[in-house]
Amino acid sequence: MEEPPLREEEEEGDEAGPEGALGKSPFQLTAEDVYDISYVMGRELMALGSDPRVTQLQFKIVRVLEMLETLVNEGNLTVEELRMERDNLRTEVEGLRREGSAAGGEVNLGPDKMVVDLTDPNRPRFTLQELRDVLQERNKLKSQLLVAQEELQCYKSGLIPPREGPGGRREKDTLVARANNARSNKEEKTIIRKLRDRGGFVHLGDKSKPPDFRTTDAGCGRSSSRR
Amino acid sequence: MAKKTYDLLFKLLLIGDSGVGKTCVLFRFSDDAFNTTFISTIGIDFKIKTVELQGKKIKLQIWDTAGQERFHTITTSYYRGAMGIMLVYDITNGKSFENISKWLRNIDEHANEDVERMLLGNKCDMDDKRVVPKGKGEQIAREHGIRFFETSAKANINIEKAFLTLAEDILRKPLKLHIVSHPKYLGPKDFEGRCCSETSL
């Protein structure tokens, strides 16, 4: 922002020739300008002739110009350094401001909120209810597997007579495939029936439902009627 | 294999802080094995083991819960159907012992009133790292009127004894509870439903 006009003026000075340096702002002087000035002044001093007082003045003027040269160089160096530092700080501030706005957004969410990084493959993405459902289904299937394994064991060990096998098995297969409710109703009846038949310690009176004729009396069959 | 698969089904529940060894205790009992790698239980899992007590074949359906706080809403919904609850702490972890009162409160809030409770101080093989004296476990168990065992899933100490004792205690309970011991469903809701439909018997 500040550099373009500066350059323009420098260019103007160049165009204006050595005398142009004298018309410049002291804060924009360069070593080159100082040499221009010394050229201009040297020329004019020479025009004054070889008066010893002029010679004496010329030494002093040279000395002053040298001092000016040093100051101008030094000043310009400092300005350059300051400019670099300013640019660095500006970049730094911008970075902090960007971080700050991100952090600011987080704070605005409130103490019980969190920010989810959508690019994180391990980000949370399922609800508690979904987890609950999956776990329930897993456990249901696991228990069905256990029942099936036990039943299989019964067949293998010949505890269920082969003639009873196919029919009974088919029935059980359908049973497993059936909806949960229908299934548990049937099983409930089976257990109730079982207890009643055994003259168990409790009298289970299930008046609302007709007796279940599916009951298998073999021990293993019974195992298939619960999950 | 025996002719009858089982006469009664008892539903047990394991609770306690994360990392105290609930899954290992259960794994030792169900499979007589031990694994040193720690895998945090996701939500809830179960294992089945049939035991014989007083001439009855009892199928134990043992629910293993995640100790981590973030699963608590899931795990507490399984308290209701439990007939016995094992509360486990780690004798090398003072915090897990301090939290016992919190777990007992959970039981009071979510479980059946007549649920059989038991306290286990696990990892008793690691005596060099012990921070909870046995006497402290015994004391808190006495205060709450529940049984207590120090166990080690790793060294197989008192594991079977604890489960069998809990099952025996349930077996001694009034008849009503035994009706409920014929559940067909493993989830909390169905169990609850059954429980209620049979209380009139």
PDB file of C-alpha atoms in Angstrom, chain B residues 3-69:
ATOM      1  CA  LYS B   3     -31.711 -85.857  28.836  1.00  0.00           C
ATOM      2  CA  LYS B   4     -33.243 -82.669  30.139  1.00  0.00           C
ATOM      3  CA  THR B   5     -31.509 -79.519  29.079  1.00  0.00           C
ATOM      4  CA  TYR B   6     -32.633 -77.584  32.112  1.00  0.00           C
ATOM      5  CA  ASP B   7     -35.283 -77.259  34.787  1.00  0.00           C
ATOM      6  CA  LEU B   8     -34.881 -73.620  35.673  1.00  0.00           C
ATOM      7  CA  LEU B   9     -33.346 -70.615  34.087  1.00  0.00           C
ATOM      8  CA  PHE B  10     -31.731 -67.995  36.272  1.00  0.00           C
ATOM      9  CA  LYS B  11     -30.826 -64.650  34.898  1.00  0.00           C
ATOM     10  CA  LEU B  12     -27.718 -63.127  36.471  1.00  0.00           C
ATOM     11  CA  LEU B  13     -26.038 -59.782  35.880  1.00  0.00           C
ATOM     12  CA  LEU B  14     -22.470 -58.629  36.330  1.00  0.00           C
ATOM     13  CA  ILE B  15     -21.855 -54.962  37.120  1.00  0.00           C
ATOM     14  CA  GLY B  16     -18.972 -52.826  38.345  1.00  0.00           C
ATOM     15  CA  ASP B  17     -16.411 -50.315  37.119  1.00  0.00           C
ATOM     16  CA  SER B  18     -14.718 -50.667  33.773  1.00  0.00           C
ATOM     17  CA  GLY B  19     -11.665 -52.928  33.877  1.00  0.00           C
ATOM     18  CA  VAL B  20     -12.349 -54.746  37.158  1.00  0.00           C
ATOM     19  CA  GLY B  21     -12.614 -58.067  35.317  1.00  0.00           C
ATOM     20  CA  LYS B  22     -16.325 -58.768  34.916  1.00  0.00           C
ATOM     21  CA  THR B  23     -15.871 -60.294  31.487  1.00  0.00           C
ATOM     22  CA  CYS B  24     -12.888 -62.340  32.683  1.00  0.00           C
ATOM     23  CA  VAL B  25     -14.816 -63.617  35.701  1.00  0.00           C
ATOM     24  CA  LEU B  26     -17.601 -64.719  33.383  1.00  0.00           C
ATOM     25  CA  PHE B  27     -15.219 -66.173  30.817  1.00  0.00           C
ATOM     26  CA  ARG B  28     -13.498 -68.220  33.516  1.00  0.00           C
ATOM     27  CA  PHE B  29     -16.832 -69.550  34.723  1.00  0.00           C
ATOM     28  CA  SER B  30     -18.353 -70.273  31.308  1.00  0.00           C
ATOM     29  CA  ASP B  31     -15.305 -71.436  29.366  1.00  0.00           C
ATOM     30  CA  ASP B  32     -12.770 -72.091  32.133  1.00  0.00           C
ATOM     31  CA  ALA B  33     -10.304 -69.847  30.333  1.00  0.00           C
ATOM     32  CA  PHE B  34      -8.531 -66.563  30.873  1.00  0.00           C
ATOM     33  CA  ASN B  35      -7.326 -63.880  28.505  1.00  0.00           C
ATOM     34  CA  THR B  36      -4.994 -61.081  29.572  1.00  0.00           C
ATOM     35  CA  THR B  37      -5.878 -58.686  26.756  1.00  0.00           C
ATOM     36  CA  PHE B  38      -8.340 -56.069  27.849  1.00  0.00           C
ATOM     37  CA  ILE B  39     -11.220 -55.586  25.461  1.00  0.00           C
ATOM     38  CA  SER B  40     -13.838 -53.229  26.728  1.00  0.00           C
ATOM     39  CA  THR B  41     -17.326 -54.738  26.539  1.00  0.00           C
ATOM     40  CA  ILE B  42     -19.603 -52.919  24.149  1.00  0.00           C
ATOM     41  CA  GLY B  43     -22.886 -52.325  25.912  1.00  0.00           C
ATOM     42  CA  ILE B  44     -24.008 -55.758  26.971  1.00  0.00           C
ATOM     43  CA  ASP B  45     -23.248 -59.390  26.227  1.00  0.00           C
ATOM     44  CA  PHE B  46     -24.241 -62.722  27.751  1.00  0.00           C
ATOM     45  CA  LYS B  47     -23.115 -66.282  28.237  1.00  0.00           C
ATOM     46  CA  ILE B  48     -24.950 -69.432  29.164  1.00  0.00           C
ATOM     47  CA  LYS B  49     -23.860 -72.112  31.566  1.00  0.00           C
ATOM     48  CA  THR B  50     -25.884 -74.964  32.956  1.00  0.00           C
ATOM     49  CA  VAL B  51     -25.177 -76.151  36.486  1.00  0.00           C
ATOM     50  CA  GLU B  52     -26.792 -78.774  38.676  1.00  0.00           C
ATOM     51  CA  LEU B  53     -28.008 -77.792  42.127  1.00  0.00           C
ATOM     52  CA  GLN B  54     -30.163 -79.846  44.489  1.00  0.00           C
ATOM     53  CA  GLY B  55     -30.913 -82.281  41.694  1.00  0.00           C
ATOM     54  CA  LYS B  56     -32.130 -79.532  39.406  1.00  0.00           C
ATOM     55  CA  LYS B  57     -30.539 -78.534  36.152  1.00  0.00           C
ATOM     56  CA  ILE B  58     -30.255 -74.803  36.260  1.00  0.00           C
ATOM     57  CA  LYS B  59     -29.425 -72.826  33.201  1.00  0.00           C
ATOM     58  CA  LEU B  60     -27.602 -69.661  34.131  1.00  0.00           C
ATOM     59  CA  GLN B  61     -27.964 -66.884  31.662  1.00  0.00           C
ATOM     60  CA  ILE B  62     -25.314 -64.435  32.730  1.00  0.00           C
ATOM     61  CA  TRP B  63     -25.355 -60.905  31.445  1.00  0.00           C
ATOM     62  CA  ASP B  64     -22.069 -59.088  31.228  1.00  0.00           C
ATOM     63  CA  THR B  65     -22.363 -55.308  31.217  1.00  0.00           C
ATOM     64  CA  ALA B  66     -19.998 -52.593  30.072  1.00  0.00           C
ATOM     65  CA  GLY B  67     -18.609 -50.712  33.051  1.00  0.00           C
ATOM     66  CA  GLN B  68     -18.024 -47.545  31.065  1.00  0.00           C
ATOM     67  CA  GLU B  69     -20.269 -44.648  31.938  1.00  0.00           C
TER      68      GLU B  69
END
